[in-house]
Amino acid sequence: MTPVAPLDLDGDARLVVMTGAGVSAESGIPTFRDANGLWEQHRFEDVASPEGFAADPRLVWRFYSVRREKAAACAPNAGHVALADVERRLGDRFLLVTQNVDGLHRRAGSRRLVELHGNLFTSRCSRPRCTTAPFRDEALHLGEALPTCAACGALLRPHIVWFGESLAPEDLQRFEDFLLTARRDAAPLVYVAAGTSGAVQPAAGLVHAARCAGARTVLVNLERPDNVDAFERVHLGRSGEVLPRLLG
Ligand code: OAD
């Protein structure tokens, strides 16, 4: 690993961090697009799309139940902890946006957190107009029986943003508002992306919005991802090793 100079976050500086599956890899959670990644073992159309759920909800629930079981048995690593520590230091000058659904950032202590792709331990009714709100759910559905909504009887589904679905507008708004506030206050702004292949929009494009808002851009990743050219500073290495130095 090349030497990592800590970011200058003194004064009024603002920091926004975007994380992906690579940040949880050292906790033992598989990534999606690496060798042996989840999308090598499953067709994402089958397990992560509304069409897949309509065709075979048991398969989808088995897939997410196994992921629930695995994630519950994993613990946050030094990268998650470094992000929770820097939030304690910066307070509202910090925002964490994650594509991860495994809940490890929250377990590490992160609170100023946007879970762009949903949460593995949350379920909701699959009927769009049902009034039942998404709720915390650690249940495993590995057999024949499928969970149903207590209010309307429709199938429950994982609270995950699947392929072909839109992100919650309020989640993207929190990111936009953070950039706007930094700009309004003429504060130095840093955008860090860590452990993500930059293959999935709109998450991969947030670096461009940050640049337009005047941010310095930093990447922490094992290898050069698709959108590497958008970053001014690149640290190739494990996020559990690089993030504590970068944010220390
Ligand atoms: P990917 O699996 O596409 O990319 C993970 C990236 O992390 C790769 O570029 C790896 O090189 C890197 N990596 C692996 N181990 C690392 C480590 N210890 N430290 C640093 N980097 C490491 O995962 P994402 O970019 O998160 O969406 O994937 C984005 C979205 O695609 C996911 O949120 C998921 C998926 O489809 C949904 O399921 C909704």
GROMACS .gro file of C-alpha atoms and ligand atoms in nm:
model
  287
    1MET     CA    1   0.000   0.000   0.000
    2THR     CA    2   0.131   0.347  -0.089
    3PRO     CA    3   0.166   0.597   0.201
    4VAL     CA    4  -0.168   0.757   0.292
    5ALA     CA    5  -0.167   1.122   0.402
    6PRO     CA    6  -0.458   1.205   0.635
    7LEU     CA    7  -0.725   1.436   0.488
    8ASP     CA    8  -0.723   1.792   0.615
    9LEU     CA    9  -1.065   1.813   0.783
   10ASP     CA   10  -0.990   2.103   1.017
   11GLY     CA   11  -1.189   2.425   1.041
   12ASP     CA   12  -1.518   2.420   0.855
   13ALA     CA   13  -1.431   2.135   0.614
   14ARG     CA   14  -1.713   1.899   0.511
   15LEU     CA   15  -1.673   1.532   0.430
   16VAL     CA   16  -1.912   1.310   0.236
   17VAL     CA   17  -1.824   0.941   0.200
   18MET     CA   18  -1.985   0.692  -0.038
   19THR     CA   19  -1.925   0.324   0.041
   20GLY     CA   20  -1.984  -0.001  -0.147
   21ALA     CA   21  -1.952  -0.373  -0.089
   22GLY     CA   22  -1.570  -0.362  -0.071
   23VAL     CA   23  -1.592  -0.184   0.266
   24SER     CA   24  -1.769  -0.488   0.414
   25ALA     CA   25  -1.544  -0.746   0.242
   26GLU     CA   26  -1.299  -0.757   0.535
   27SER     CA   27  -1.596  -0.838   0.761
   28GLY     CA   28  -1.655  -1.151   0.554
   29ILE     CA   29  -1.948  -1.027   0.343
   30PRO     CA   30  -1.916  -1.117  -0.027
   31THR     CA   31  -1.902  -0.837  -0.284
   32PHE     CA   32  -2.106  -0.851  -0.607
   33ARG     CA   33  -1.868  -0.830  -0.901
   34ASP     CA   34  -1.540  -0.977  -0.772
   35ALA     CA   35  -1.442  -1.341  -0.834
   36ASN     CA   36  -1.684  -1.555  -0.627
   37GLY     CA   37  -1.903  -1.244  -0.587
   38LEU     CA   38  -2.280  -1.273  -0.548
   39TRP     CA   39  -2.352  -1.195  -0.913
   40GLU     CA   40  -2.125  -1.481  -1.018
   41GLN     CA   41  -2.340  -1.729  -0.824
   42HIS     CA   42  -2.686  -1.581  -0.890
   43ARG     CA   43  -2.855  -1.410  -1.183
   44PHE     CA   44  -2.942  -1.067  -1.046
   45GLU     CA   45  -3.258  -1.068  -1.262
   46ASP     CA   46  -3.380  -1.371  -1.062
   47VAL     CA   47  -3.312  -1.248  -0.709
   48ALA     CA   48  -3.291  -0.868  -0.730
   49SER     CA   49  -3.570  -0.748  -0.958
   50PRO     CA   50  -3.949  -0.706  -0.925
   51GLU     CA   51  -3.991  -0.954  -1.212
   52GLY     CA   52  -3.778  -1.213  -1.032
   53PHE     CA   53  -3.985  -1.170  -0.714
   54ALA     CA   54  -4.312  -1.208  -0.907
   55ALA     CA   55  -4.180  -1.524  -1.077
   56ASP     CA   56  -4.034  -1.698  -0.769
   57PRO     CA   57  -4.074  -1.520  -0.432
   58ARG     CA   58  -3.941  -1.829  -0.245
   59LEU     CA   59  -3.609  -1.810  -0.431
   60VAL     CA   60  -3.584  -1.438  -0.356
   61TRP     CA   61  -3.665  -1.484   0.015
   62ARG     CA   62  -3.413  -1.770   0.040
   63PHE     CA   63  -3.144  -1.548  -0.117
   64TYR     CA   64  -3.208  -1.259   0.125
   65SER     CA   65  -3.256  -1.493   0.424
   66VAL     CA   66  -2.912  -1.644   0.369
   67ARG     CA   67  -2.769  -1.292   0.339
   68ARG     CA   68  -2.948  -1.189   0.661
   69GLU     CA   69  -2.806  -1.490   0.842
   70LYS     CA   70  -2.451  -1.422   0.719
   71ALA     CA   71  -2.458  -1.047   0.784
   72ALA     CA   72  -2.592  -1.100   1.137
   73ALA     CA   73  -2.291  -1.323   1.209
   74CYS     CA   74  -2.038  -1.063   1.080
   75ALA     CA   75  -1.895  -0.768   1.270
   76PRO     CA   76  -1.793  -0.418   1.156
   77ASN     CA   77  -1.424  -0.386   1.058
   78ALA     CA   78  -1.165  -0.110   1.101
   79GLY     CA   79  -1.303   0.077   0.796
   80HIS     CA   80  -1.655   0.098   0.944
   81VAL     CA   81  -1.508   0.205   1.278
   82ALA     CA   82  -1.293   0.480   1.118
   83LEU     CA   83  -1.607   0.621   0.952
   84ALA     CA   84  -1.802   0.621   1.279
   85ASP     CA   85  -1.504   0.788   1.454
   86VAL     CA   86  -1.473   1.067   1.198
   87GLU     CA   87  -1.848   1.132   1.226
   88ARG     CA   88  -1.807   1.181   1.603
   89ARG     CA   89  -1.534   1.436   1.528
   90LEU     CA   90  -1.714   1.628   1.250
   91GLY     CA   91  -2.080   1.600   1.356
   92ASP     CA   92  -2.305   1.766   1.097
   93ARG     CA   93  -2.003   1.840   0.878
   94PHE     CA   94  -2.013   1.470   0.782
   95LEU     CA   95  -2.247   1.252   0.576
   96LEU     CA   96  -2.213   0.882   0.495
   97VAL     CA   97  -2.395   0.749   0.189
   98THR     CA   98  -2.379   0.373   0.146
   99GLN     CA   99  -2.488   0.126  -0.119
  100ASN     CA  100  -2.452  -0.150   0.138
  101VAL     CA  101  -2.762  -0.308   0.288
  102ASP     CA  102  -2.582  -0.513   0.556
  103GLY     CA  103  -2.635  -0.267   0.845
  104LEU     CA  104  -2.266  -0.276   0.949
  105HIS     CA  105  -2.221   0.104   0.935
  106ARG     CA  106  -2.504   0.152   1.187
  107ARG     CA  107  -2.366  -0.128   1.404
  108ALA     CA  108  -2.027   0.050   1.403
  109GLY     CA  109  -2.197   0.367   1.529
  110SER     CA  110  -2.264   0.572   1.210
  111ARG     CA  111  -2.582   0.779   1.242
  112ARG     CA  112  -2.561   1.048   0.972
  113LEU     CA  113  -2.622   0.769   0.727
  114VAL     CA  114  -2.814   0.731   0.400
  115GLU     CA  115  -2.875   0.368   0.297
  116LEU     CA  116  -2.929   0.429  -0.074
  117HIS     CA  117  -3.011   0.067  -0.164
  118GLY     CA  118  -3.223  -0.014   0.142
  119ASN     CA  119  -3.159  -0.241   0.438
  120LEU     CA  120  -3.134  -0.618   0.460
  121PHE     CA  121  -3.301  -0.628   0.803
  122THR     CA  122  -3.608  -0.431   0.694
  123SER     CA  123  -3.916  -0.574   0.521
  124ARG     CA  124  -4.219  -0.407   0.370
  125CYS     CA  125  -4.547  -0.497   0.205
  126SER     CA  126  -4.510  -0.574  -0.165
  127ARG     CA  127  -4.840  -0.394  -0.241
  128PRO     CA  128  -4.733  -0.038  -0.330
  129ARG     CA  129  -5.038   0.134  -0.180
  130CYS     CA  130  -5.047  -0.063   0.148
  131THR     CA  131  -5.025   0.164   0.451
  132THR     CA  132  -4.792  -0.072   0.645
  133ALA     CA  133  -4.460   0.109   0.688
  134PRO     CA  134  -4.128  -0.073   0.634
  135PHE     CA  135  -4.029  -0.244   0.961
  136ARG     CA  136  -3.725  -0.407   1.124
  137ASP     CA  137  -3.727  -0.779   1.041
  138GLU     CA  138  -3.459  -1.035   1.119
  139ALA     CA  139  -3.675  -1.339   1.029
  140LEU     CA  140  -3.540  -1.607   0.796
  141HIS     CA  141  -3.765  -1.756   0.528
  142LEU     CA  142  -3.580  -2.059   0.404
  143GLY     CA  143  -3.871  -2.303   0.369
  144GLU     CA  144  -4.198  -2.315   0.180
  145ALA     CA  145  -4.397  -2.064   0.388
  146LEU     CA  146  -4.378  -1.703   0.272
  147PRO     CA  147  -4.430  -1.400   0.500
  148THR     CA  148  -4.744  -1.191   0.445
  149CYS     CA  149  -4.851  -0.841   0.546
  150ALA     CA  150  -5.052  -0.831   0.872
  151ALA     CA  151  -5.268  -0.547   0.733
  152CYS     CA  152  -5.359  -0.660   0.380
  153GLY     CA  153  -5.235  -1.019   0.337
  154ALA     CA  154  -5.009  -0.945   0.037
  155LEU     CA  155  -4.657  -1.092   0.034
  156LEU     CA  156  -4.388  -0.912   0.230
  157ARG     CA  157  -4.068  -0.830   0.042
  158PRO     CA  158  -3.718  -0.721   0.144
  159HIS     CA  159  -3.678  -0.341   0.170
  160ILE     CA  160  -3.406  -0.337  -0.096
  161VAL     CA  161  -3.385  -0.126  -0.412
  162TRP     CA  162  -3.390  -0.382  -0.691
  163PHE     CA  163  -3.274  -0.345  -1.050
  164GLY     CA  164  -3.529  -0.140  -1.242
  165GLU     CA  165  -3.652   0.039  -0.926
  166SER     CA  166  -3.586   0.400  -0.829
  167LEU     CA  167  -3.395   0.523  -0.527
  168ALA     CA  168  -3.598   0.707  -0.262
  169PRO     CA  169  -3.595   1.074  -0.372
  170GLU     CA  170  -3.548   1.190  -0.011
  171ASP     CA  171  -3.223   0.989   0.010
  172LEU     CA  172  -3.072   1.160  -0.293
  173GLN     CA  173  -3.204   1.491  -0.159
  174ARG     CA  174  -3.004   1.450   0.164
  175PHE     CA  175  -2.688   1.414  -0.045
  176GLU     CA  176  -2.778   1.716  -0.261
  177ASP     CA  177  -2.862   1.924   0.047
  178PHE     CA  178  -2.526   1.838   0.203
  179LEU     CA  179  -2.345   1.965  -0.108
  180LEU     CA  180  -2.564   2.277  -0.127
  181THR     CA  181  -2.500   2.363   0.237
  182ALA     CA  182  -2.123   2.326   0.192
  183ARG     CA  183  -2.139   2.552  -0.110
  184ARG     CA  184  -2.358   2.809   0.065
  185ASP     CA  185  -2.110   2.819   0.356
  186ALA     CA  186  -1.812   2.835   0.115
  187ALA     CA  187  -1.669   2.541   0.314
  188PRO     CA  188  -1.394   2.311   0.183
  189LEU     CA  189  -1.563   1.989   0.066
  190VAL     CA  190  -1.413   1.641   0.028
  191TYR     CA  191  -1.584   1.343  -0.138
  192VAL     CA  192  -1.445   0.995  -0.065
  193ALA     CA  193  -1.567   0.679  -0.242
  194ALA     CA  194  -1.457   0.349  -0.087
  195GLY     CA  195  -1.495  -0.014  -0.190
  196THR     CA  196  -1.720   0.032  -0.491
  197SER     CA  197  -1.681  -0.072  -0.854
  198GLY     CA  198  -1.859   0.241  -0.982
  199ALA     CA  199  -2.072   0.015  -1.201
  200VAL     CA  200  -2.419   0.102  -1.070
  201GLN     CA  201  -2.599   0.431  -1.127
  202PRO     CA  202  -2.697   0.669  -0.982
  203ALA     CA  203  -2.450   0.593  -0.698
  204ALA     CA  204  -2.150   0.587  -0.932
  205GLY     CA  205  -2.239   0.932  -1.066
  206LEU     CA  206  -2.251   1.109  -0.729
  207VAL     CA  207  -1.880   1.184  -0.762
  208HIS     CA  208  -1.961   1.408  -1.060
  209ALA     CA  209  -2.223   1.600  -0.859
  210ALA     CA  210  -1.965   1.641  -0.582
  211ARG     CA  211  -1.708   1.774  -0.828
  212CYS     CA  212  -1.959   2.023  -0.965
  213ALA     CA  213  -2.009   2.143  -0.607
  214GLY     CA  214  -1.633   2.203  -0.580
  215ALA     CA  215  -1.534   1.888  -0.388
  216ARG     CA  216  -1.189   1.735  -0.384
  217THR     CA  217  -1.237   1.370  -0.476
  218VAL     CA  218  -1.060   1.068  -0.325
  219LEU     CA  219  -1.098   0.698  -0.405
  220VAL     CA  220  -1.012   0.403  -0.181
  221ASN     CA  221  -1.044   0.068  -0.359
  222LEU     CA  222  -0.860  -0.260  -0.409
  223GLU     CA  223  -0.840  -0.200  -0.783
  224ARG     CA  224  -0.912   0.073  -1.036
  225PRO     CA  225  -1.290   0.083  -1.090
  226ASP     CA  226  -1.481   0.194  -1.402
  227ASN     CA  227  -1.514   0.556  -1.291
  228VAL     CA  228  -1.154   0.597  -1.165
  229ASP     CA  229  -1.093   0.900  -1.388
  230ALA     CA  230  -1.340   1.105  -1.186
  231PHE     CA  231  -1.106   1.099  -0.883
  232GLU     CA  232  -0.812   1.331  -0.815
  233ARG     CA  233  -0.649   1.111  -0.553
  234VAL     CA  234  -0.654   0.729  -0.568
  235HIS     CA  235  -0.546   0.492  -0.289
  236LEU     CA  236  -0.532   0.131  -0.400
  237GLY     CA  237  -0.562  -0.095  -0.097
  238ARG     CA  238  -0.799  -0.247   0.158
  239SER     CA  239  -1.047   0.001   0.301
  240GLY     CA  240  -0.995  -0.146   0.650
  241GLU     CA  241  -0.631  -0.038   0.626
  242VAL     CA  242  -0.659   0.284   0.421
  243LEU     CA  243  -0.965   0.452   0.580
  244PRO     CA  244  -0.822   0.467   0.937
  245ARG     CA  245  -0.510   0.644   0.800
  246LEU     CA  246  -0.700   0.872   0.564
  247LEU     CA  247  -0.955   0.978   0.827
  248GLY     CA  248  -0.725   0.964   1.131
  249OAD     P1  249  -1.905  -0.443  -0.636
  249OAD     O1  250  -1.898  -0.587  -0.600
  249OAD     O2  251  -1.953  -0.408  -0.773
  249OAD     O3  252  -1.760  -0.376  -0.619
  249OAD     C1  253  -1.686  -0.392  -0.500
  249OAD     C2  254  -1.554  -0.318  -0.518
  249OAD     O4  255  -1.484  -0.324  -0.394
  249OAD     C3  256  -1.461  -0.377  -0.624
  249OAD     O5  257  -1.414  -0.273  -0.710
  249OAD     C4  258  -1.347  -0.439  -0.543
  249OAD     O6  259  -1.221  -0.428  -0.609
  249OAD     C5  260  -1.349  -0.355  -0.419
  249OAD     N1  261  -1.299  -0.423  -0.298
  249OAD     C6  262  -1.307  -0.554  -0.263
  249OAD     N2  263  -1.255  -0.575  -0.142
  249OAD     C7  264  -1.211  -0.454  -0.096
  249OAD     C8  265  -1.147  -0.408   0.024
  249OAD     N3  266  -1.118  -0.490   0.125
  249OAD     N4  267  -1.120  -0.276   0.033
  249OAD     C9  268  -1.147  -0.190  -0.069
  249OAD     N5  269  -1.207  -0.227  -0.182
  249OAD    C10  270  -1.239  -0.357  -0.197
  249OAD     O7  271  -1.993  -0.372  -0.524
  249OAD     P2  272  -2.067  -0.230  -0.528
  249OAD     O8  273  -1.992  -0.130  -0.606
  249OAD     O9  274  -2.102  -0.196  -0.388
  249OAD    O10  275  -2.701  -0.329  -0.544
  249OAD    O11  276  -2.200  -0.267  -0.606
  249OAD    C11  277  -2.298  -0.168  -0.624
  249OAD    C12  278  -2.435  -0.230  -0.620
  249OAD    O12  279  -2.442  -0.338  -0.716
  249OAD    C13  280  -2.471  -0.298  -0.489
  249OAD    O13  281  -2.520  -0.207  -0.393
  249OAD    C14  282  -2.576  -0.397  -0.529
  249OAD    C15  283  -2.519  -0.446  -0.660
  249OAD    O14  284  -2.609  -0.486  -0.755
  249OAD    C16  285  -2.815  -0.395  -0.511
  249OAD    O15  286  -2.820  -0.514  -0.487
  249OAD    C17  287  -2.935  -0.309  -0.507
   0.00000   0.00000   0.00000
